[in-house]
XYZ file of C-alpha atoms in Angstrom:
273
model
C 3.432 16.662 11.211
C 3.626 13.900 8.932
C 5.371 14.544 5.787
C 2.972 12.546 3.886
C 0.335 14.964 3.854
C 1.967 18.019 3.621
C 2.312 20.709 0.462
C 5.553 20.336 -0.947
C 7.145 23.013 -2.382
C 10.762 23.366 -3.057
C 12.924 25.646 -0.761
C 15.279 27.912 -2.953
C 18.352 25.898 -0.843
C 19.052 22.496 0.768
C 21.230 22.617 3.605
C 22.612 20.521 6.256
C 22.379 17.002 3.892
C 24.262 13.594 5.073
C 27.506 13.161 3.777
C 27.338 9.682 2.226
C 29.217 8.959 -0.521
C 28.372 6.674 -3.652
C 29.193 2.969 -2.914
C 32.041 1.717 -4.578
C 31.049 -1.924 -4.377
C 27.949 -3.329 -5.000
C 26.048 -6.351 -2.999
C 24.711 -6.930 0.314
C 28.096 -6.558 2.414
C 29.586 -3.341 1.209
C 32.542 -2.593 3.731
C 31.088 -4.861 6.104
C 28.021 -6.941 7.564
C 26.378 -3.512 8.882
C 26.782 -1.895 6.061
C 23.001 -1.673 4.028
C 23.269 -1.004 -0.063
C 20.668 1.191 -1.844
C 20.248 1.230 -5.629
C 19.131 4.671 -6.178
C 18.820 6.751 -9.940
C 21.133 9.676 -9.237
C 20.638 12.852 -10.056
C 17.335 13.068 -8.710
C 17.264 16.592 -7.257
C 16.545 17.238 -4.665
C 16.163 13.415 -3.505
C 19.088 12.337 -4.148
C 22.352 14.324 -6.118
C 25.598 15.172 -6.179
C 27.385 18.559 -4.990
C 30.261 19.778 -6.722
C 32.923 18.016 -4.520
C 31.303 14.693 -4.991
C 29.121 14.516 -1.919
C 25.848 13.185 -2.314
C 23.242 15.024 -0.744
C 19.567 15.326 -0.757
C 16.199 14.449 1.096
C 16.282 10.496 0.393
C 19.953 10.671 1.011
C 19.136 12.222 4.798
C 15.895 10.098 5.671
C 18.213 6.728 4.778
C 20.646 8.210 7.295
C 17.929 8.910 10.078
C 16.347 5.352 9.575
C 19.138 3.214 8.457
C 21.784 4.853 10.135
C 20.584 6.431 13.100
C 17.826 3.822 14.244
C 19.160 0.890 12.843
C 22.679 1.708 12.948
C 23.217 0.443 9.457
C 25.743 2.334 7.454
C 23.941 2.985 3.951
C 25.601 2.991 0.904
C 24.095 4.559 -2.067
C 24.438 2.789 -5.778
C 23.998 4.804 -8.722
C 21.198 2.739 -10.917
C 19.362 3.332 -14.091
C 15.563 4.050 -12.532
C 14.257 2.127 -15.946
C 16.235 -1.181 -14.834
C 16.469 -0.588 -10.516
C 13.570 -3.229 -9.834
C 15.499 -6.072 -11.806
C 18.507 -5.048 -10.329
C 17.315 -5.348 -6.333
C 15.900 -8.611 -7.158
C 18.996 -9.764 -8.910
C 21.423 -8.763 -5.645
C 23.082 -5.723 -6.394
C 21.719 -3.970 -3.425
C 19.547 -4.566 -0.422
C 16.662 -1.654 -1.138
C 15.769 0.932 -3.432
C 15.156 4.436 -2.137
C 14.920 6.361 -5.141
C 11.713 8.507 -4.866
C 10.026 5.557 -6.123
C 6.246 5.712 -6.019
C 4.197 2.889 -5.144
C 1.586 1.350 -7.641
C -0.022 -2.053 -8.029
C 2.758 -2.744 -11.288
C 5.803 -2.411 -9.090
C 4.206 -4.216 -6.004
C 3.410 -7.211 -8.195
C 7.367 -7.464 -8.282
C 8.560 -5.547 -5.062
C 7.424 -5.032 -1.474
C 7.252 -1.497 -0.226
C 7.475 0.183 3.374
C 4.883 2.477 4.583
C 4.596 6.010 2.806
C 7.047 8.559 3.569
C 6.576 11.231 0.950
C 3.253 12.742 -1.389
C 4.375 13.586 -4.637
C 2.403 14.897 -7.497
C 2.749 14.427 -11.235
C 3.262 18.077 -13.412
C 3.683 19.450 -16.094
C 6.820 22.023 -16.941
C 6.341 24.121 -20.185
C 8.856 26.911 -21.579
C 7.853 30.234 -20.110
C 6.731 31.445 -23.313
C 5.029 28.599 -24.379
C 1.381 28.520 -25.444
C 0.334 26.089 -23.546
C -1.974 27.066 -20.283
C -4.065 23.772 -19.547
C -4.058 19.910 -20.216
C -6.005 20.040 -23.012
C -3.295 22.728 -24.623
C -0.732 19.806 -24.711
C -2.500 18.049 -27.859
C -0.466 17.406 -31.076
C 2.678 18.595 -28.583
C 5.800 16.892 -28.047
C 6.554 15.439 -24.084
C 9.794 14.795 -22.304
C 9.796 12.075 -19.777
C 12.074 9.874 -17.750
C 11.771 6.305 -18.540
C 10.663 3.747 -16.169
C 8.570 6.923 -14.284
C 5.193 7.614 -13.391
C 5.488 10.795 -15.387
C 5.866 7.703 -18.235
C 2.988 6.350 -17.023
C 1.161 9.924 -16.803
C 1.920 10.510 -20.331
C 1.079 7.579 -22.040
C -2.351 8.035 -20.148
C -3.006 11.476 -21.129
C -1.649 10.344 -25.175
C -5.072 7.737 -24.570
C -6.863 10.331 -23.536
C -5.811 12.623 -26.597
C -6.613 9.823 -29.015
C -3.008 9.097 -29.516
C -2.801 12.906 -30.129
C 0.611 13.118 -28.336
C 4.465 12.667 -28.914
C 6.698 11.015 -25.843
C 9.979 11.302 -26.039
C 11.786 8.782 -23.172
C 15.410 9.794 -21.457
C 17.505 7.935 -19.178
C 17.840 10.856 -16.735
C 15.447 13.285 -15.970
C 18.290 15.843 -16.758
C 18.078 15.153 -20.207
C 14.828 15.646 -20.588
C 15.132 18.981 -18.914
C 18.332 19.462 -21.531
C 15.658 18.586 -24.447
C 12.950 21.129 -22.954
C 15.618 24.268 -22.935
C 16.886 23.355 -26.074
C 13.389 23.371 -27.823
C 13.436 19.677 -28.387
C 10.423 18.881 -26.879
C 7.340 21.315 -25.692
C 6.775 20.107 -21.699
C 7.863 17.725 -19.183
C 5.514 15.418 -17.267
C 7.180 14.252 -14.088
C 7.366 15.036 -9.972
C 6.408 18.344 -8.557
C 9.325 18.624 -6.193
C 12.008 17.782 -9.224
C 10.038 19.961 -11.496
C 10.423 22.592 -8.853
C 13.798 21.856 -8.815
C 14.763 22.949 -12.316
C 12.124 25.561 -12.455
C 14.022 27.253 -9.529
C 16.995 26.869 -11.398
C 15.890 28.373 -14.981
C 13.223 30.964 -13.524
C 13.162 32.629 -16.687
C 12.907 29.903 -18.734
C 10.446 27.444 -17.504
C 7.120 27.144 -15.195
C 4.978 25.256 -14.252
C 1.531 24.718 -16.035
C -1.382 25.838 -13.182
C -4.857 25.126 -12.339
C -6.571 22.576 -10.697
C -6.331 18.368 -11.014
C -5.974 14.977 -9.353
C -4.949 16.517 -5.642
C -8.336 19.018 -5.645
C -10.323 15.895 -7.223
C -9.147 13.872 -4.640
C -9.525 16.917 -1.653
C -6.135 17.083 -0.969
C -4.867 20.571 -0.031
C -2.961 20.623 -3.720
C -0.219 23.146 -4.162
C -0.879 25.827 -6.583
C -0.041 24.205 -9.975
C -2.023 21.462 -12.241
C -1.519 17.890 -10.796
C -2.092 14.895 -13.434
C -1.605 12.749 -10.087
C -1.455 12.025 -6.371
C 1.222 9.651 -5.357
C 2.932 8.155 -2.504
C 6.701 7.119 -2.319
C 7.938 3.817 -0.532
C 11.308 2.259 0.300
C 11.050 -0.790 -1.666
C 12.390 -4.659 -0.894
C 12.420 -8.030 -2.295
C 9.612 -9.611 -1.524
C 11.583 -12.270 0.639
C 12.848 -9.459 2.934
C 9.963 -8.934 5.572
C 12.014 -8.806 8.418
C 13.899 -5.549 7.865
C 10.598 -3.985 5.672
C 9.326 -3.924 9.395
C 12.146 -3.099 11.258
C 12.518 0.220 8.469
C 8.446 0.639 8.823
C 9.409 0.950 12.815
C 12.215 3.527 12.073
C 10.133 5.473 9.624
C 6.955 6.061 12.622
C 9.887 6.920 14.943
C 11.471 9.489 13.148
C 8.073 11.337 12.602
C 7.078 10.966 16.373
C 10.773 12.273 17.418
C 10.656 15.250 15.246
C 13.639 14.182 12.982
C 11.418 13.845 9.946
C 10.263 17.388 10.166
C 13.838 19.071 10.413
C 14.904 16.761 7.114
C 11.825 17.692 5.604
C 12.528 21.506 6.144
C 15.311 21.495 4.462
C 14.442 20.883 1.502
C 10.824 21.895 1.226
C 8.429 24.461 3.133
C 4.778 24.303 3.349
């Protein structure tokens, strides 16, 4: 099945991740002509993290080994980036792609070119368990955590419209802060990705949850996992726009990892559904 139109919901572990380590050099070449950089924000769980020995791991980390490795025989090389800066830094050279569960809008594509789809993703909202707050409309006059340079940004700023300006947004640099923020009472719900919301819900059970009901995925007929969704979204592998010739060659890679079944056992395990 194609991943792209699946329910995602986190499994409680994610086993059998690529090695690759973070890049120590930056650039096109890396430890030689084969080698393919990736500016990627890290942690990202579970896209893209670290495991306690150093090894990153995670579901971006594996598809970038199935396409660039595996079908193009490309060694990748991940480079830790700031999401809020990552566009400006592929078009200035540091790397050769981005593939850091970045979703694809109209904004970034004015500025980037992006492969074909390989992942639905949903924007959420994460209260304290305790917490009051049981719909949208509960989040008036409250206080949001988001990531900066995210759609969950974007999300927020449109729902703070929507309220009448009615809303607080508090920006971080890593989604990890902002989680930090939400468990220290510093601000009263997150707005970002239902798999990395999953993530840390998993993680602080009785701490944090997600806010339910219906949204964007049941507006838009999708077959919506069983929490609110402010959005549906699609992520891409994105390029400078002068780099056709390998956007296609990764498009290629990406259709034949779903028809040989390698997408599916990636996608397995890390999410079910």
């Amino acid at each position: 099945m194609d991943g792209t139109s699946r329910r995602t919901y986190l499994k409680g572990t994610a086993a059998g991740a690529a090695t690759l380590g973070l890049a120590g050099c930056l650039g096109f070449g890396g430890s030689g002509e084969d080698t393919i950089q990736i500016g990627s924000d890290i942690p990202y769980p579970p896209f893209e993290y670290r495991e306690a020995d150093g090894t990153l791991v995670g579901f971006d980390v594996d598809i970038a080994a199935a396409v660039f490795g595996e079908q193009l025989e490309m060694t990748p090389e991940f480079n830790q980036t700031a999401f809020d800066g990552i566009i400006s830094a592929l078009n200035n050279g540091n790397f050769r792609v981005i593939m850091s569960a970045m979703t694809i809008n109209d904004t970034r594509a004015e500025k980037v070119d992006f492969s074909d789809p390989y992942f639905t993703a949903y924007q959420t909202i994460v209260v304290p368990q305790n917490s009051d707050v049981t719909t949208k409309e509960d989040l008036r006059g409250t206080t949001i955590g988001v990531q900066k340079g995210t759609t969950g940004s974007t999300a927020a700023a449109e729902l703070k419209e929507e309220f009448g300006g009615d809303l607080d947004i508090k920006q971080y640099d890593l989604i990890a802060d902002a989680f930090n923020a939400i468990l220290n009472n510093q601000v009263d719900a997150i707005i970002n990705d239902n798999t990395v919301n999953a993530q840390y819900i998993s993680q602080n059970e009785d701490q944090l949850r997600f806010v339910e009901g219906d949204g964007a995925a049941v507006e838009q007929g999708k077959n919506a996992p069983p929490y609110l969704t402010l959005t549906v979204e699609e992520y891409g592998i994105a390029f400078r726009q002068d780099d056709d010739d390998l956007r296609e060659q990764v498009n290629e890679a990406l259709a034949t990892i779903r028809e040989n079944g390698t997408y599916d056992e990636i996608y397995n395990e890390y999410f079910e559904g």
